[in-house]
Amino acid sequence: MKYIMIPAMCLLTGVASANECKYSSDVDTSFEGVISKSQNYDKKTYPYIDDTRKCVISMDVKINDKWYPTSGTYVFGPDTSENDACKNAELSAKENILRTTVPEKLNKTMEQKCKVEMTEKTEPPTPKA
């Protein structure tokens, strides 16, 4: 049996091998609801830990003709403006209430990229019969 397999293996002169693979994944989230209005917007910013500050946003939002209270926070350093930080806190507040009141749709994509190299395979010596 081994004398049959050796000639068959000798016919394969090149071998492909996957040396390096990179994986990446991405999750896209969308909410199946709409915030139609907001009211009672309250913004507070104060010193936090060390050289950071914290923006706290609270408001009421209208989703499907019903009012819901929500709030969000964002901690920021000296490189971020107060306006940008409070926009992030507001976005966090809106995402928090949407997660609890409307369906959330997730789409995940995964991608694999491999580097394939071809290597020559030398033929083994012919066995003696």
PDB file of C-alpha atoms in Angstrom:
ATOM      1  CA  MET A   1       0.000   0.000   0.000  1.00  0.00           C
ATOM      2  CA  LYS A   2       2.816   2.415   0.835  1.00  0.00           C
ATOM      3  CA  TYR A   3       4.343   1.855  -2.621  1.00  0.00           C
ATOM      4  CA  ILE A   4       1.114   3.094  -4.208  1.00  0.00           C
ATOM      5  CA  MET A   5       0.872   6.225  -2.017  1.00  0.00           C
ATOM      6  CA  ILE A   6       4.450   7.431  -2.602  1.00  0.00           C
ATOM      7  CA  PRO A   7       4.077   7.880  -6.393  1.00  0.00           C
ATOM      8  CA  ALA A   8       0.751   9.629  -5.852  1.00  0.00           C
ATOM      9  CA  MET A   9       2.372  12.063  -3.436  1.00  0.00           C
ATOM     10  CA  CYS A  10       5.190  12.705  -5.883  1.00  0.00           C
ATOM     11  CA  LEU A  11       2.696  14.017  -8.435  1.00  0.00           C
ATOM     12  CA  LEU A  12       2.010  16.995  -6.176  1.00  0.00           C
ATOM     13  CA  THR A  13       4.860  19.392  -6.907  1.00  0.00           C
ATOM     14  CA  GLY A  14       3.470  22.500  -5.150  1.00  0.00           C
ATOM     15  CA  VAL A  15       1.760  22.834  -1.803  1.00  0.00           C
ATOM     16  CA  ALA A  16      -0.311  25.832  -0.719  1.00  0.00           C
ATOM     17  CA  SER A  17      -0.197  26.818   2.903  1.00  0.00           C
ATOM     18  CA  ALA A  18      -1.978  29.595   4.745  1.00  0.00           C
ATOM     19  CA  ASN A  19       0.746  31.314   6.732  1.00  0.00           C
ATOM     20  CA  GLU A  20      -1.074  34.362   8.038  1.00  0.00           C
ATOM     21  CA  CYS A  21      -4.783  35.073   8.459  1.00  0.00           C
ATOM     22  CA  LYS A  22      -6.387  38.285   9.644  1.00  0.00           C
ATOM     23  CA  TYR A  23      -9.926  38.380  10.956  1.00  0.00           C
ATOM     24  CA  SER A  24     -12.141  41.420  11.286  1.00  0.00           C
ATOM     25  CA  SER A  25     -15.730  41.819  12.362  1.00  0.00           C
ATOM     26  CA  ASP A  26     -18.117  44.732  12.361  1.00  0.00           C
ATOM     27  CA  VAL A  27     -21.467  45.081  14.131  1.00  0.00           C
ATOM     28  CA  ASP A  28     -23.977  47.611  12.837  1.00  0.00           C
ATOM     29  CA  THR A  29     -26.785  48.570  15.234  1.00  0.00           C
ATOM     30  CA  SER A  30     -30.017  50.236  14.241  1.00  0.00           C
ATOM     31  CA  PHE A  31     -33.100  51.022  16.307  1.00  0.00           C
ATOM     32  CA  GLU A  32     -36.544  50.471  14.864  1.00  0.00           C
ATOM     33  CA  GLY A  33     -38.016  53.528  16.558  1.00  0.00           C
ATOM     34  CA  VAL A  34     -37.870  57.285  16.220  1.00  0.00           C
ATOM     35  CA  ILE A  35     -37.570  60.025  18.812  1.00  0.00           C
ATOM     36  CA  SER A  36     -40.056  62.573  17.527  1.00  0.00           C
ATOM     37  CA  LYS A  37     -39.590  65.288  20.195  1.00  0.00           C
ATOM     38  CA  SER A  38     -37.580  66.160  23.270  1.00  0.00           C
ATOM     39  CA  GLN A  39     -38.310  68.499  26.162  1.00  0.00           C
ATOM     40  CA  ASN A  40     -37.098  69.427  29.656  1.00  0.00           C
ATOM     41  CA  TYR A  41     -33.483  69.401  28.452  1.00  0.00           C
ATOM     42  CA  ASP A  42     -31.092  69.835  31.388  1.00  0.00           C
ATOM     43  CA  LYS A  43     -27.307  70.026  31.041  1.00  0.00           C
ATOM     44  CA  LYS A  44     -24.815  70.040  33.916  1.00  0.00           C
ATOM     45  CA  THR A  45     -21.034  70.017  33.706  1.00  0.00           C
ATOM     46  CA  TYR A  46     -18.746  69.732  36.689  1.00  0.00           C
ATOM     47  CA  PRO A  47     -15.161  68.739  37.645  1.00  0.00           C
ATOM     48  CA  TYR A  48     -14.688  65.001  37.936  1.00  0.00           C
ATOM     49  CA  ILE A  49     -11.506  62.960  38.671  1.00  0.00           C
ATOM     50  CA  ASP A  50      -8.047  64.555  38.290  1.00  0.00           C
ATOM     51  CA  ASP A  51      -7.975  66.628  35.094  1.00  0.00           C
ATOM     52  CA  THR A  52     -11.349  65.443  33.757  1.00  0.00           C
ATOM     53  CA  ARG A  53     -14.850  66.870  33.701  1.00  0.00           C
ATOM     54  CA  LYS A  54     -18.262  65.196  33.425  1.00  0.00           C
ATOM     55  CA  CYS A  55     -21.295  66.289  31.426  1.00  0.00           C
ATOM     56  CA  VAL A  56     -24.691  64.984  32.551  1.00  0.00           C
ATOM     57  CA  ILE A  57     -27.724  65.385  30.297  1.00  0.00           C
ATOM     58  CA  SER A  58     -31.304  64.620  31.302  1.00  0.00           C
ATOM     59  CA  MET A  59     -34.416  65.101  29.181  1.00  0.00           C
ATOM     60  CA  ASP A  60     -37.790  63.690  28.259  1.00  0.00           C
ATOM     61  CA  VAL A  61     -38.227  62.203  24.784  1.00  0.00           C
ATOM     62  CA  LYS A  62     -41.323  61.264  22.813  1.00  0.00           C
ATOM     63  CA  ILE A  63     -41.318  57.820  21.168  1.00  0.00           C
ATOM     64  CA  ASN A  64     -44.486  56.438  19.538  1.00  0.00           C
ATOM     65  CA  ASP A  65     -46.659  59.176  21.119  1.00  0.00           C
ATOM     66  CA  LYS A  66     -45.424  58.372  24.632  1.00  0.00           C
ATOM     67  CA  TRP A  67     -43.035  60.414  26.819  1.00  0.00           C
ATOM     68  CA  TYR A  68     -40.017  58.762  28.507  1.00  0.00           C
ATOM     69  CA  PRO A  69     -37.395  60.267  30.849  1.00  0.00           C
ATOM     70  CA  THR A  70     -33.754  59.535  30.009  1.00  0.00           C
ATOM     71  CA  SER A  71     -30.261  60.643  30.935  1.00  0.00           C
ATOM     72  CA  GLY A  72     -26.681  60.177  29.775  1.00  0.00           C
ATOM     73  CA  THR A  73     -23.186  61.066  30.921  1.00  0.00           C
ATOM     74  CA  TYR A  74     -19.816  61.622  29.289  1.00  0.00           C
ATOM     75  CA  VAL A  75     -16.444  62.074  31.003  1.00  0.00           C
ATOM     76  CA  PHE A  76     -13.965  64.193  29.065  1.00  0.00           C
ATOM     77  CA  GLY A  77     -10.473  65.584  29.343  1.00  0.00           C
ATOM     78  CA  PRO A  78      -8.874  68.895  28.379  1.00  0.00           C
ATOM     79  CA  ASP A  79      -8.597  67.881  24.698  1.00  0.00           C
ATOM     80  CA  THR A  80     -12.403  67.675  24.263  1.00  0.00           C
ATOM     81  CA  SER A  81     -14.679  70.704  24.212  1.00  0.00           C
ATOM     82  CA  GLU A  82     -17.632  70.897  26.576  1.00  0.00           C
ATOM     83  CA  ASN A  83     -20.046  71.126  23.637  1.00  0.00           C
ATOM     84  CA  ASP A  84     -18.687  67.942  22.046  1.00  0.00           C
ATOM     85  CA  ALA A  85     -18.762  66.103  25.372  1.00  0.00           C
ATOM     86  CA  CYS A  86     -22.365  67.101  26.043  1.00  0.00           C
ATOM     87  CA  LYS A  87     -23.378  66.031  22.526  1.00  0.00           C
ATOM     88  CA  ASN A  88     -21.904  62.603  23.333  1.00  0.00           C
ATOM     89  CA  ALA A  89     -23.831  62.531  26.630  1.00  0.00           C
ATOM     90  CA  GLU A  90     -27.047  63.438  24.792  1.00  0.00           C
ATOM     91  CA  LEU A  91     -26.437  60.670  22.253  1.00  0.00           C
ATOM     92  CA  SER A  92     -25.849  58.227  25.105  1.00  0.00           C
ATOM     93  CA  ALA A  93     -29.149  59.275  26.731  1.00  0.00           C
ATOM     94  CA  LYS A  94     -31.062  58.737  23.484  1.00  0.00           C
ATOM     95  CA  GLU A  95     -29.458  55.341  22.856  1.00  0.00           C
ATOM     96  CA  ASN A  96     -30.247  54.252  26.430  1.00  0.00           C
ATOM     97  CA  ILE A  97     -33.974  54.961  26.105  1.00  0.00           C
ATOM     98  CA  LEU A  98     -34.215  53.496  22.602  1.00  0.00           C
ATOM     99  CA  ARG A  99     -32.614  50.247  23.834  1.00  0.00           C
ATOM    100  CA  THR A 100     -35.353  49.840  26.437  1.00  0.00           C
ATOM    101  CA  THR A 101     -38.399  50.935  24.418  1.00  0.00           C
ATOM    102  CA  VAL A 102     -38.012  49.833  20.778  1.00  0.00           C
ATOM    103  CA  PRO A 103     -36.617  46.772  18.967  1.00  0.00           C
ATOM    104  CA  GLU A 104     -32.896  46.844  18.204  1.00  0.00           C
ATOM    105  CA  LYS A 105     -31.538  45.316  15.003  1.00  0.00           C
ATOM    106  CA  LEU A 106     -27.956  44.010  14.857  1.00  0.00           C
ATOM    107  CA  ASN A 107     -26.095  43.085  11.679  1.00  0.00           C
ATOM    108  CA  LYS A 108     -22.689  41.444  12.032  1.00  0.00           C
ATOM    109  CA  THR A 109     -20.207  40.911   9.227  1.00  0.00           C
ATOM    110  CA  MET A 110     -17.007  38.907   9.546  1.00  0.00           C
ATOM    111  CA  GLU A 111     -14.136  38.912   7.084  1.00  0.00           C
ATOM    112  CA  GLN A 112     -11.115  36.650   6.840  1.00  0.00           C
ATOM    113  CA  LYS A 113      -8.083  37.493   4.734  1.00  0.00           C
ATOM    114  CA  CYS A 114      -5.286  34.959   4.470  1.00  0.00           C
ATOM    115  CA  LYS A 115      -1.871  35.268   2.882  1.00  0.00           C
ATOM    116  CA  VAL A 116      -1.199  32.106   0.881  1.00  0.00           C
ATOM    117  CA  GLU A 117       2.288  31.086  -0.193  1.00  0.00           C
ATOM    118  CA  MET A 118       3.195  28.378  -2.671  1.00  0.00           C
ATOM    119  CA  THR A 119       6.243  26.296  -1.785  1.00  0.00           C
ATOM    120  CA  GLU A 120       7.983  23.743  -3.958  1.00  0.00           C
ATOM    121  CA  LYS A 121       8.054  20.231  -2.616  1.00  0.00           C
ATOM    122  CA  THR A 122      11.002  18.061  -3.508  1.00  0.00           C
ATOM    123  CA  GLU A 123      10.341  14.507  -4.645  1.00  0.00           C
ATOM    124  CA  PRO A 124      11.407  11.774  -2.217  1.00  0.00           C
ATOM    125  CA  PRO A 125      13.870   9.155  -3.451  1.00  0.00           C
ATOM    126  CA  THR A 126      12.362   6.229  -5.322  1.00  0.00           C
ATOM    127  CA  PRO A 127      11.913   3.247  -2.974  1.00  0.00           C
ATOM    128  CA  LYS A 128      13.611  -0.017  -3.856  1.00  0.00           C
ATOM    129  CA  ALA A 129      11.229  -2.774  -4.850  1.00  0.00           C
TER     130      ALA A 129
END
